[in-house]
JSON list of C-alpha atoms in Angstrom, two decimals:
[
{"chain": "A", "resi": 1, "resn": "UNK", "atom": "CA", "xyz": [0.00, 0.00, 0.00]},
{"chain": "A", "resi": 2, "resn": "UNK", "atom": "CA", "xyz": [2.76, 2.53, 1.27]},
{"chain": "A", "resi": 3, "resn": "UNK", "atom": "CA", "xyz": [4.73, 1.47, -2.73]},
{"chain": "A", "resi": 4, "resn": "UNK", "atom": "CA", "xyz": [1.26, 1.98, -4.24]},
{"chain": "A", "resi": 5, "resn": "UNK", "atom": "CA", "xyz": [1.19, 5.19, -2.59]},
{"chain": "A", "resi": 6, "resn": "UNK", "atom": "CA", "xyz": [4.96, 5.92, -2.92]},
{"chain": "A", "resi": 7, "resn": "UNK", "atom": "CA", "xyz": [4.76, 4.95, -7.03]},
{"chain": "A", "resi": 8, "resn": "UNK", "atom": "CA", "xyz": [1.66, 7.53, -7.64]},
{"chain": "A", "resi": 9, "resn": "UNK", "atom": "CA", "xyz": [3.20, 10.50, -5.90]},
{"chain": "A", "resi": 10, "resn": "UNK", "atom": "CA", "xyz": [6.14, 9.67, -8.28]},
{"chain": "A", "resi": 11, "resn": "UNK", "atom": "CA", "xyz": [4.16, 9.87, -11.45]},
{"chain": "A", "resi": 12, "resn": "UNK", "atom": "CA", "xyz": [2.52, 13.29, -10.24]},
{"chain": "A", "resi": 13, "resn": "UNK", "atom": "CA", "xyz": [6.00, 14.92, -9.66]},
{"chain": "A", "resi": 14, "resn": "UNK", "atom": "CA", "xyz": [7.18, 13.99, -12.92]},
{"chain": "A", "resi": 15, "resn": "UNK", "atom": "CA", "xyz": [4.42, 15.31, -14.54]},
{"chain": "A", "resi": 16, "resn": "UNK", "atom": "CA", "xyz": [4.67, 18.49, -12.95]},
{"chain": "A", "resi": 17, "resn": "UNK", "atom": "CA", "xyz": [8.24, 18.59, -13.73]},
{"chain": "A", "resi": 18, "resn": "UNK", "atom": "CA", "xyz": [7.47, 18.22, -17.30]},
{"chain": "A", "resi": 19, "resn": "UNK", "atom": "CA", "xyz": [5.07, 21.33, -16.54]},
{"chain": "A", "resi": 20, "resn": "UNK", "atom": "CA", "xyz": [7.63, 23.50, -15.60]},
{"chain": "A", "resi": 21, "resn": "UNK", "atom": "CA", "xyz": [10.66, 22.16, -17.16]},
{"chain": "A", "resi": 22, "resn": "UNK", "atom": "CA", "xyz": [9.99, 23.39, -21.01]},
{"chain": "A", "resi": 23, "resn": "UNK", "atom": "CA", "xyz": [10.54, 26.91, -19.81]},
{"chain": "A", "resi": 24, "resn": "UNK", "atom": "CA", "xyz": [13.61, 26.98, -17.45]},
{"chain": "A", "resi": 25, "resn": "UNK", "atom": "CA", "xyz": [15.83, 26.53, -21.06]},
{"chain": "A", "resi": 26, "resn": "UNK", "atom": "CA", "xyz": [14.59, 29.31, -22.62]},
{"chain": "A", "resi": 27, "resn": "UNK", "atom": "CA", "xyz": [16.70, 31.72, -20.76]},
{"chain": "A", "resi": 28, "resn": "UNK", "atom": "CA", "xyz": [19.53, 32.80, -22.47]},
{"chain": "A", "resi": 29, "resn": "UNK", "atom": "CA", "xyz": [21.04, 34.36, -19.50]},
{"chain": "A", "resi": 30, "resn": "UNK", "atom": "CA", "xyz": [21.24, 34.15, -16.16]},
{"chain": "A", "resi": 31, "resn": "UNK", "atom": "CA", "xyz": [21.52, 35.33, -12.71]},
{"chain": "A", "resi": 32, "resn": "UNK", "atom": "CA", "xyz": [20.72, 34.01, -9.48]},
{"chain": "A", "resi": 33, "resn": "UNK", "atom": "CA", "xyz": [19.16, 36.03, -6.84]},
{"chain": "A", "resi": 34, "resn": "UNK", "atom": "CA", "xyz": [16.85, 35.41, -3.51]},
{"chain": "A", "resi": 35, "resn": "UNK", "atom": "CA", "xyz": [13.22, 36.16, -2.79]},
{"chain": "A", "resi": 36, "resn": "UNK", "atom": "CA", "xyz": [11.85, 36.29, 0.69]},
{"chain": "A", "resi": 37, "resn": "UNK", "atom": "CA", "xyz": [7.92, 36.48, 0.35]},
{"chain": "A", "resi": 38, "resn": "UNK", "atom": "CA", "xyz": [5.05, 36.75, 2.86]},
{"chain": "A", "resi": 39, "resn": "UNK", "atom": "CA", "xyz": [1.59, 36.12, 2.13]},
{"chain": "A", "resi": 40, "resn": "UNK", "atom": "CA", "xyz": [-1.18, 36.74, 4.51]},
{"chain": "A", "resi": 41, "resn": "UNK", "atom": "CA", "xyz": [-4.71, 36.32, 4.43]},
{"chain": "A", "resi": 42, "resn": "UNK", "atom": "CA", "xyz": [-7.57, 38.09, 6.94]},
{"chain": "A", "resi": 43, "resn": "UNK", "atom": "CA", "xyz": [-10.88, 36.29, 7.07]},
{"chain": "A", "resi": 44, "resn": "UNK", "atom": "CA", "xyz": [-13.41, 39.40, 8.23]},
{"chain": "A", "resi": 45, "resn": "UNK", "atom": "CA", "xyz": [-16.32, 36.61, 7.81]},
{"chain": "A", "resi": 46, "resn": "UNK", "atom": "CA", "xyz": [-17.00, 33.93, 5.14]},
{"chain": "A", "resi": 47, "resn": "UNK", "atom": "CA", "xyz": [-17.12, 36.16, 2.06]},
{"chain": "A", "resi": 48, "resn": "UNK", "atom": "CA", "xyz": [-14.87, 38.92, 2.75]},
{"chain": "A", "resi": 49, "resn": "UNK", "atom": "CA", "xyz": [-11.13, 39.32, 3.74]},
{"chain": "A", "resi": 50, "resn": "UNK", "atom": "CA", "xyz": [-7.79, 41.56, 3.51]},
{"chain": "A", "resi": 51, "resn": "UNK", "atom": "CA", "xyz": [-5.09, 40.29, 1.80]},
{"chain": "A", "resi": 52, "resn": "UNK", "atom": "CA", "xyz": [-1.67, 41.50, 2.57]},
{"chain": "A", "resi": 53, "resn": "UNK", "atom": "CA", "xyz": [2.17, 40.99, 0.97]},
{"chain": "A", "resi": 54, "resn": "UNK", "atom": "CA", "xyz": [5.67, 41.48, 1.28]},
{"chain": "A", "resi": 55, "resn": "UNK", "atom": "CA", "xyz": [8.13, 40.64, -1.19]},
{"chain": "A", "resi": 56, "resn": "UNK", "atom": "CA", "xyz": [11.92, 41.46, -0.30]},
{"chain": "A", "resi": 57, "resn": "UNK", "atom": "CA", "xyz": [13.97, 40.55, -3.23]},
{"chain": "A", "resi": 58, "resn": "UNK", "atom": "CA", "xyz": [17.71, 40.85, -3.82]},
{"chain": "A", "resi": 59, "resn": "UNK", "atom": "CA", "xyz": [19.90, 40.15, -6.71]},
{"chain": "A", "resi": 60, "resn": "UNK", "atom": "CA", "xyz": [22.11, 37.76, -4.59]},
{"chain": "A", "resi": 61, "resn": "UNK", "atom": "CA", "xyz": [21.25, 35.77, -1.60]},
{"chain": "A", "resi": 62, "resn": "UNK", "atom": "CA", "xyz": [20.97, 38.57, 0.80]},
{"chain": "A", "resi": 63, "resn": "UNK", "atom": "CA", "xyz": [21.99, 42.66, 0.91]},
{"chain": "A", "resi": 64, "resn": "UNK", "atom": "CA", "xyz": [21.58, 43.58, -2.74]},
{"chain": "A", "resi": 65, "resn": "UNK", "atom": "CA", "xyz": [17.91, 45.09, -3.02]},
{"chain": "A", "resi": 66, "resn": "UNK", "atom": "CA", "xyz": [16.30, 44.79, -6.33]},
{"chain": "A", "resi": 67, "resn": "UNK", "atom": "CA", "xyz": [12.90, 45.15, -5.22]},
{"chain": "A", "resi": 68, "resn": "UNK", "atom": "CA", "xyz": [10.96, 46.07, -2.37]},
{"chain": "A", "resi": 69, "resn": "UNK", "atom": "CA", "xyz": [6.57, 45.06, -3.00]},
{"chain": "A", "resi": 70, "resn": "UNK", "atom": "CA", "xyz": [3.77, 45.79, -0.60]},
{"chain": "A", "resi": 71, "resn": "UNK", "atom": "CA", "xyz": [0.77, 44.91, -1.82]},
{"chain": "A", "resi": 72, "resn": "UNK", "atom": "CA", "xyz": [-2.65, 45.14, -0.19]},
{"chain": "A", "resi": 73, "resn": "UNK", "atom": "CA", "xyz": [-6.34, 44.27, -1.19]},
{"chain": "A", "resi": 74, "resn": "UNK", "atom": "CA", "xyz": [-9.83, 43.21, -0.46]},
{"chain": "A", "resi": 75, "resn": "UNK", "atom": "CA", "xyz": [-11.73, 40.27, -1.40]},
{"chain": "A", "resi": 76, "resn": "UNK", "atom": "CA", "xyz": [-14.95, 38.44, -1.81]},
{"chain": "A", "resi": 77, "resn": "UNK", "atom": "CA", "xyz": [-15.56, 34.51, -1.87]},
{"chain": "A", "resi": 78, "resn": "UNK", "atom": "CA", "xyz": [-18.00, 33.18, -3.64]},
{"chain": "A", "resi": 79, "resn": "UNK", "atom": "CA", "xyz": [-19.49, 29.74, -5.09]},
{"chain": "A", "resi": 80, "resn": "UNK", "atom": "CA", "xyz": [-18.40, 27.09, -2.10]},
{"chain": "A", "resi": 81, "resn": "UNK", "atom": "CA", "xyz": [-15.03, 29.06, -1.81]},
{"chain": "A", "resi": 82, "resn": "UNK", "atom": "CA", "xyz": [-14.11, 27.70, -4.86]},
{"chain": "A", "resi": 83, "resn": "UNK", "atom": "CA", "xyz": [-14.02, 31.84, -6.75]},
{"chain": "A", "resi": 84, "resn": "UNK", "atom": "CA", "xyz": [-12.44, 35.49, -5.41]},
{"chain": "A", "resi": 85, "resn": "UNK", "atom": "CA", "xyz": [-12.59, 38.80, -6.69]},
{"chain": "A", "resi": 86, "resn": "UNK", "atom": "CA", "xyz": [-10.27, 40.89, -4.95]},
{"chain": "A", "resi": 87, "resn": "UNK", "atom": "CA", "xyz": [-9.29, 44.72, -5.46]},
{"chain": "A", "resi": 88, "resn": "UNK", "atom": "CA", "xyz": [-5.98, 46.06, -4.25]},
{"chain": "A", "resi": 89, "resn": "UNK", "atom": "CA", "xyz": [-3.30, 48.29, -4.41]},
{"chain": "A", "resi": 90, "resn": "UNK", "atom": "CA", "xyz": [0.70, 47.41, -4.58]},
{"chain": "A", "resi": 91, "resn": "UNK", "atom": "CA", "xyz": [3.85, 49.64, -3.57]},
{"chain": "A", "resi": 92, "resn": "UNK", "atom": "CA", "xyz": [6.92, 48.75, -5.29]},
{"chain": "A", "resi": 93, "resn": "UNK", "atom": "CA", "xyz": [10.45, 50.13, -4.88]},
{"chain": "A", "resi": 94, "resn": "UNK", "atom": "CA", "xyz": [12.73, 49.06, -7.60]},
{"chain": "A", "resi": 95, "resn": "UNK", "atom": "CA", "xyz": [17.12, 49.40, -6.77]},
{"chain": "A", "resi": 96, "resn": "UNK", "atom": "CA", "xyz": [18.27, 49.59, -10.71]},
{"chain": "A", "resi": 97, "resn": "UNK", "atom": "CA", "xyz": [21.34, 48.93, -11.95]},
{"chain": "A", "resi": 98, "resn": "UNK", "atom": "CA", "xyz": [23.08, 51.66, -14.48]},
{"chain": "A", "resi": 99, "resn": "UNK", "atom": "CA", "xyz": [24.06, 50.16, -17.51]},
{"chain": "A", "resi": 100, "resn": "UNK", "atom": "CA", "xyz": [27.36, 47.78, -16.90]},
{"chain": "A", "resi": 101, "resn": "UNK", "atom": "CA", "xyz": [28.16, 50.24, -13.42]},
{"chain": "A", "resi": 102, "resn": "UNK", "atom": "CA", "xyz": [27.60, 49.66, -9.82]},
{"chain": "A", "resi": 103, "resn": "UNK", "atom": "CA", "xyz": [25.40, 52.48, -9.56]},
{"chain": "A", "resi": 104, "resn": "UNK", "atom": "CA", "xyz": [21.88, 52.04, -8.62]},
{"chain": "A", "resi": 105, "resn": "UNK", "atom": "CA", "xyz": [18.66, 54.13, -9.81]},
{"chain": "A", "resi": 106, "resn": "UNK", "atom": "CA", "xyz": [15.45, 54.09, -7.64]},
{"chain": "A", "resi": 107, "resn": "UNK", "atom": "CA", "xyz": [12.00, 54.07, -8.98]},
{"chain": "A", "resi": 108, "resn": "UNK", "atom": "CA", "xyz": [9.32, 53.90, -7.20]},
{"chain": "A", "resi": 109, "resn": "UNK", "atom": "CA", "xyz": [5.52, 52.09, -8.75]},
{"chain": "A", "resi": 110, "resn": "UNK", "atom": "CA", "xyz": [2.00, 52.94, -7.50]},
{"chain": "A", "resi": 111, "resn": "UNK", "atom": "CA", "xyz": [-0.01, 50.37, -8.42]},
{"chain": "A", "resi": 112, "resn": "UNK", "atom": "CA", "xyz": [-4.03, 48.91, -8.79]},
{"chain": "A", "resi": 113, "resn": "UNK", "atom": "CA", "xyz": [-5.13, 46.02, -10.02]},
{"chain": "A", "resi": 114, "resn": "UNK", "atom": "CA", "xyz": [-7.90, 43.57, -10.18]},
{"chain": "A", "resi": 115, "resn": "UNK", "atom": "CA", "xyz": [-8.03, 39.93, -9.99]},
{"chain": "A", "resi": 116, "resn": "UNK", "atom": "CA", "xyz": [-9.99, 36.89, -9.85]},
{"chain": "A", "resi": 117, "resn": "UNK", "atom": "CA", "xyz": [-8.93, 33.31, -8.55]},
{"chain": "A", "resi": 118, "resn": "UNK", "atom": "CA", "xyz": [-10.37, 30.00, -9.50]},
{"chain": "A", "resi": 119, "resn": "UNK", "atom": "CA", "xyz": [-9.65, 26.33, -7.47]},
{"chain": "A", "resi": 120, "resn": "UNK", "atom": "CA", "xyz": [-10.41, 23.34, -8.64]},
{"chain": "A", "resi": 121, "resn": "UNK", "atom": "CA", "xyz": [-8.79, 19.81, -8.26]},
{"chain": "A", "resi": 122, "resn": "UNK", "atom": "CA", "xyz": [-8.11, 17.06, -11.08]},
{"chain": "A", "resi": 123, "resn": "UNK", "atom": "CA", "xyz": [-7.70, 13.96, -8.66]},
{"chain": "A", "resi": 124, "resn": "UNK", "atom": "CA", "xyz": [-5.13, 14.45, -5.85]},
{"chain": "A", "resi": 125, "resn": "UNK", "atom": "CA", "xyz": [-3.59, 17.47, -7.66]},
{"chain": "A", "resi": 126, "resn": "UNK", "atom": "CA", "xyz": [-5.14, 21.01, -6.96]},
{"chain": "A", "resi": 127, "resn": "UNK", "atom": "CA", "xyz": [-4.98, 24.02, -9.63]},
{"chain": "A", "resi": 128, "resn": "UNK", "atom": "CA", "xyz": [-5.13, 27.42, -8.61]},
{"chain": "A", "resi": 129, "resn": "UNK", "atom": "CA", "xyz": [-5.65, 29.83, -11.66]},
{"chain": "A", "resi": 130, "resn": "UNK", "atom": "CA", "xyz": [-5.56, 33.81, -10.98]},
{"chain": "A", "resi": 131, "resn": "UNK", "atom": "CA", "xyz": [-6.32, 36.27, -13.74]},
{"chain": "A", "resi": 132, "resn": "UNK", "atom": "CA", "xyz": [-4.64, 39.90, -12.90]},
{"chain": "A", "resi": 133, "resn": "UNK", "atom": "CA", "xyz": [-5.09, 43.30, -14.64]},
{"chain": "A", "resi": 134, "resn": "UNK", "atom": "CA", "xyz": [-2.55, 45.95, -13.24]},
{"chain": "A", "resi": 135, "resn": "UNK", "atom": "CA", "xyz": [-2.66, 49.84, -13.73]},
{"chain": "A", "resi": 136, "resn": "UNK", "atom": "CA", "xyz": [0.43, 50.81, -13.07]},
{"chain": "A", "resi": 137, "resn": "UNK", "atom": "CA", "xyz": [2.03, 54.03, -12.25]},
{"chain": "A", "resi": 138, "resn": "UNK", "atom": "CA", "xyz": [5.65, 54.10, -12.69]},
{"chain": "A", "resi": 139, "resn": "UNK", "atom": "CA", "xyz": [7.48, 57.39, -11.94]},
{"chain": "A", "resi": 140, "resn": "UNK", "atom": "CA", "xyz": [5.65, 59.82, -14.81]},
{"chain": "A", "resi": 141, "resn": "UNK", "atom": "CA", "xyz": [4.80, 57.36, -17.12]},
{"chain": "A", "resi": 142, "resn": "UNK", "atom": "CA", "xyz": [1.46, 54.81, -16.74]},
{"chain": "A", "resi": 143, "resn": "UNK", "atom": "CA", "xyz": [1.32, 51.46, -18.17]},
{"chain": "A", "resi": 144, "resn": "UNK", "atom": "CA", "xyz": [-1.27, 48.34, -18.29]},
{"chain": "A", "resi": 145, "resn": "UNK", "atom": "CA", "xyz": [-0.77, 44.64, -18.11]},
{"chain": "A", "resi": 146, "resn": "UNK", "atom": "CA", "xyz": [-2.45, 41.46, -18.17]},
{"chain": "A", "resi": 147, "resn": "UNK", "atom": "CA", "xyz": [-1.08, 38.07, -16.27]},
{"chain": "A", "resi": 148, "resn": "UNK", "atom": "CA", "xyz": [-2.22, 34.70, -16.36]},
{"chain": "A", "resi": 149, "resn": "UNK", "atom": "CA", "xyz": [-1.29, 32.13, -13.23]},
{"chain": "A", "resi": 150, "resn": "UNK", "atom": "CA", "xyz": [-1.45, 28.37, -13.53]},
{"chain": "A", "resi": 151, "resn": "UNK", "atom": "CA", "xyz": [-0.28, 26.88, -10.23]},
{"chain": "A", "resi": 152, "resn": "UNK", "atom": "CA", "xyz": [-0.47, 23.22, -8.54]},
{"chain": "A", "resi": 153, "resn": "UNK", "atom": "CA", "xyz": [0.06, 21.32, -5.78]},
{"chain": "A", "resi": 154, "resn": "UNK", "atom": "CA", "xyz": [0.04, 17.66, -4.90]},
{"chain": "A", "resi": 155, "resn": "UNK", "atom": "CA", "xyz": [0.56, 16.31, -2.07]},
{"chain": "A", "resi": 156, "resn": "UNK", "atom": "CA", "xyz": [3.37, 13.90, -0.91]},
{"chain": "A", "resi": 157, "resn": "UNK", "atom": "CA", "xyz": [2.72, 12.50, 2.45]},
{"chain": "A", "resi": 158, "resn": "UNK", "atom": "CA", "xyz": [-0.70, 11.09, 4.00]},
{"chain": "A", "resi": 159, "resn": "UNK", "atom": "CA", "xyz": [-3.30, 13.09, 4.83]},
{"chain": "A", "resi": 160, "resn": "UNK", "atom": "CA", "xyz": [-3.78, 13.46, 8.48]},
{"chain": "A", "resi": 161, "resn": "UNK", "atom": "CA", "xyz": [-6.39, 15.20, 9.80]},
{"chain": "A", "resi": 162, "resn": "UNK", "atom": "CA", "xyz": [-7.89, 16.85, 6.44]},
{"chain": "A", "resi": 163, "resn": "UNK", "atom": "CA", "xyz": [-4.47, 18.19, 6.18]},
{"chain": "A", "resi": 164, "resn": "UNK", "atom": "CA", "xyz": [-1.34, 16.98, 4.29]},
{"chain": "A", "resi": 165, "resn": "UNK", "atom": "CA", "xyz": [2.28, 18.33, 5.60]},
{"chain": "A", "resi": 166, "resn": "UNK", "atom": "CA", "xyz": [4.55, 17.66, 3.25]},
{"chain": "A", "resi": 167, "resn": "UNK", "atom": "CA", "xyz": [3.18, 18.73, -0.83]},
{"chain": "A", "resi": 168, "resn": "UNK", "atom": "CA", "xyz": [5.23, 19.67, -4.51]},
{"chain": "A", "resi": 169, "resn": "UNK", "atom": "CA", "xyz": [3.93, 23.14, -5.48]},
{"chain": "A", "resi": 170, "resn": "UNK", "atom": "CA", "xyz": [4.48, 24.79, -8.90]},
{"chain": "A", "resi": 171, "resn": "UNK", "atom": "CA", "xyz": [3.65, 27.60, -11.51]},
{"chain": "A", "resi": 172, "resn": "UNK", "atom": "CA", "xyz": [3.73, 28.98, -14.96]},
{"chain": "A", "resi": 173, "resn": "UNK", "atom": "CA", "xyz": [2.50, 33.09, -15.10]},
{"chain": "A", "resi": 174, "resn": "UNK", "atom": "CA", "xyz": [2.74, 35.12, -17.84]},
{"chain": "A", "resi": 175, "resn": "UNK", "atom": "CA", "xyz": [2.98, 38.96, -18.28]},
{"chain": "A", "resi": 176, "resn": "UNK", "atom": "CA", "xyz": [1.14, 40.66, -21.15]},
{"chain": "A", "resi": 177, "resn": "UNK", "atom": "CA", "xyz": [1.31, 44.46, -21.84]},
{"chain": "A", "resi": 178, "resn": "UNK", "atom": "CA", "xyz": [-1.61, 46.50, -23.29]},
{"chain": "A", "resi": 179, "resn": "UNK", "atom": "CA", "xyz": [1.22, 48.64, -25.73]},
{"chain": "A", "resi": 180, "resn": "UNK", "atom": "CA", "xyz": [4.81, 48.48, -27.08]},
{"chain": "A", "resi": 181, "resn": "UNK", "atom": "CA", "xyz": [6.21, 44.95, -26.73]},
{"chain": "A", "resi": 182, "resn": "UNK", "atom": "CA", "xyz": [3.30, 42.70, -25.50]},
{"chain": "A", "resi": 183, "resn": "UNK", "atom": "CA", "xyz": [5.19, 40.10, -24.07]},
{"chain": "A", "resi": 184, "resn": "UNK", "atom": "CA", "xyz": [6.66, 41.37, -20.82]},
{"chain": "A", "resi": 185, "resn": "UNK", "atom": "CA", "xyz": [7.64, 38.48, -18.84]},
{"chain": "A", "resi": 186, "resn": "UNK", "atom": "CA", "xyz": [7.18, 34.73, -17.74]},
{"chain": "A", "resi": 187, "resn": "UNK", "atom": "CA", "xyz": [7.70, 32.94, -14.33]},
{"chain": "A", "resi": 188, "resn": "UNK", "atom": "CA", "xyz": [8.32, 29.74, -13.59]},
{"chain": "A", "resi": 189, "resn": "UNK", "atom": "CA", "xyz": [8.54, 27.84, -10.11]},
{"chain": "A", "resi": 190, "resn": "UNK", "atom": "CA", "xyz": [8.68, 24.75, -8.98]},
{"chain": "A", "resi": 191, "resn": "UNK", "atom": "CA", "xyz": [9.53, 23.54, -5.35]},
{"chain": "A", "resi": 192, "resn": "UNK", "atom": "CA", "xyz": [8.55, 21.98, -1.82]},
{"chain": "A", "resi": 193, "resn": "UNK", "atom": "CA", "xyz": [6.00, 22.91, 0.94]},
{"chain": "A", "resi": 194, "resn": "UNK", "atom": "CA", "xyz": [5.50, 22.30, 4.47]},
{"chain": "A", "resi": 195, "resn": "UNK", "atom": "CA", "xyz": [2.00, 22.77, 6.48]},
{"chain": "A", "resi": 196, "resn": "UNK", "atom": "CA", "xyz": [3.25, 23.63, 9.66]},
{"chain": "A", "resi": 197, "resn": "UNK", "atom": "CA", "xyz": [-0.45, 23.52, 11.03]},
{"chain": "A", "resi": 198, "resn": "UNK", "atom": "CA", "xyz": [-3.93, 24.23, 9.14]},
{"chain": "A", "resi": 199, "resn": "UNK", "atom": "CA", "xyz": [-2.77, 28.13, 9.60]},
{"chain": "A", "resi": 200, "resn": "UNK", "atom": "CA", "xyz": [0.82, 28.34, 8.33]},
{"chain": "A", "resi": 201, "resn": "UNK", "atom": "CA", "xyz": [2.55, 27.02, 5.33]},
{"chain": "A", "resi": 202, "resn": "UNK", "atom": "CA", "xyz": [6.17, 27.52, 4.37]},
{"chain": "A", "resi": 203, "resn": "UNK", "atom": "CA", "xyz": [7.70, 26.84, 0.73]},
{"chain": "A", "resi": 204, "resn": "UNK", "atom": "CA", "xyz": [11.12, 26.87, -0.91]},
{"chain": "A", "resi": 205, "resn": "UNK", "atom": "CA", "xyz": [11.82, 26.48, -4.34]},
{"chain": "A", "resi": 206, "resn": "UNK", "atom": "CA", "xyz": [13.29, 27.78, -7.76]},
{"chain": "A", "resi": 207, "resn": "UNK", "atom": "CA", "xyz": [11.46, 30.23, -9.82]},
{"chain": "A", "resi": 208, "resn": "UNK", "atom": "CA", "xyz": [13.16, 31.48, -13.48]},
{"chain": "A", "resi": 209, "resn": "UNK", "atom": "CA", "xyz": [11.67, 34.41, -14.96]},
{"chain": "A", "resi": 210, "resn": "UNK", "atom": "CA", "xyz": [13.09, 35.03, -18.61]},
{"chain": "A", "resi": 211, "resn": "UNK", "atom": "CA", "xyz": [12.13, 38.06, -20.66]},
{"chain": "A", "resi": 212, "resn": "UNK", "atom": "CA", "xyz": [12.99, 38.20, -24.55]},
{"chain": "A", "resi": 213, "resn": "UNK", "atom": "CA", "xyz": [16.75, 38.15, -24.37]},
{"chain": "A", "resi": 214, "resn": "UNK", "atom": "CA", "xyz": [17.94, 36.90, -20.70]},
{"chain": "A", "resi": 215, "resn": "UNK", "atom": "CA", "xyz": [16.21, 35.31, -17.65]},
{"chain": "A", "resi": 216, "resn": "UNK", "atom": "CA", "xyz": [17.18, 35.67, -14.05]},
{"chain": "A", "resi": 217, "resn": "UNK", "atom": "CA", "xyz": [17.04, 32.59, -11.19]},
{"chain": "A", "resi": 218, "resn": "UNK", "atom": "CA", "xyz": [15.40, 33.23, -7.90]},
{"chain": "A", "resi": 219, "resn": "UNK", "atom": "CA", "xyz": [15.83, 31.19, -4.79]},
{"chain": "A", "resi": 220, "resn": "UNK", "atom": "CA", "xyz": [12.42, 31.23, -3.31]},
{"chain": "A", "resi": 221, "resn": "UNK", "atom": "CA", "xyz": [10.98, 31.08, 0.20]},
{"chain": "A", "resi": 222, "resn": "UNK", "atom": "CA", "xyz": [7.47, 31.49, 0.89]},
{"chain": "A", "resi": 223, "resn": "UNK", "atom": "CA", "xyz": [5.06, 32.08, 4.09]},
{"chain": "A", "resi": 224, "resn": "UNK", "atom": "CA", "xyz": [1.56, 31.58, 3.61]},
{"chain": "A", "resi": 225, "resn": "UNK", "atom": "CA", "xyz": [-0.19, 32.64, 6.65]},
{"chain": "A", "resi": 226, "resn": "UNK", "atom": "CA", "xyz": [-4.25, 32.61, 7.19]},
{"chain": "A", "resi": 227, "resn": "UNK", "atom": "CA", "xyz": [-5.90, 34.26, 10.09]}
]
């Protein structure tokens, strides 16, 4: 029972590796950096709650800012908890490098956006997809853009007490723009979680994100937190 077991969670990883795998060669370049990410979520009852962010991210492991986000946002649940709409608003403090120097530009992002999340499960694996549009006021200038999540997760330990502890999460997300060059970005992830109880999750995992000409390699750890 335990190989039965053992043999299926198997197949389910390597079909999420083939998910995710197609895109980590497309980068022609690369650098690898660290993320440090903290997602919260505030139930105020059983529609509505606050959802709150923090994404520290550095072009090495730790010191180098590249980006500072704080993003913010209410949202409504709807059909069995299954849908949310959500509208929010997102800080974000980019460190630039100049050209080939060490000298760094700030710029600093206002942003709103509107989303909607879907959740559904094929077997033992659940999707999560999220549909974002983004209004986005950088410095003087004001842009639009469009991005498409696909994430899973299946679990890889037994479920004990309508929760599993140890799961394989992963994502694709693409970044369209409304003007100028429509494809902006894509992410890719792939990597381990841990329920530490039915409150608190913690991930880590490796994430590309590749634009036309080069990609960049993030380290990624995650805290999910619900209360």
């Amino acid at each position: 029972m335990i190989f039965r077991s053992l043999k299926k969670n198997i197949v389910l990883v390597a079909f999420a590796v083939l998910f995710v795998l197609p895109n980590f060669v497309v980068a022609q370049e690369s650098d690898f950096g660290n993320w440090l990410i903290y997602i919260g979520n505030k139930k105020l009852d059983s529609k509505w709650n606050i959802h709150n962010e923090i994404q520290y991210r550095n072009y090495n492991a730790v010191g180098d800012l590249e980006q500072l986000l704080l993003r913010t946002g209410l949202g409504y649940t709807f059909n069995e908890s299954k849908n949310n709409i959500l509208l929010g608003y997102g800080y974000i403090l980019s460190e630039n490098y100049i050209n080939d120097t060490d000298e760094k530009i700030s710029v600093n992002e206002h942003r709103i956006f509107q989303q909607f999340t879907s959740k559904q499960s094929v077997g033992r694996v659940k999707l999560n997809h999220r549909y974002r549009f983004e209004q986005r006021f950088v410095e003087d200038d004001f842009k639009m853009r469009f991005r498409y999540f696909l994430g899973l997760s299946i679990p890889l330990t037994v479920q004990a007490e309508n929760l599993t502890k140890l799961y394989f999460s992963a994502y694709n997300e693409i970044f369209l723009n409304t003007k100028s060059s429509v494809f902006d970005r894509n992410r890719v992830y792939g990597g381990l979680g841990y329920h530490l109880n039915k409150n608190i999750r913690i991930e880590a995992g490796y994430m590309n994100q590749f634009f036309e000409t080069l990609g960049r390699d993030q380290f990624n750890i995650i805290t999910f937190v619900n209360f």
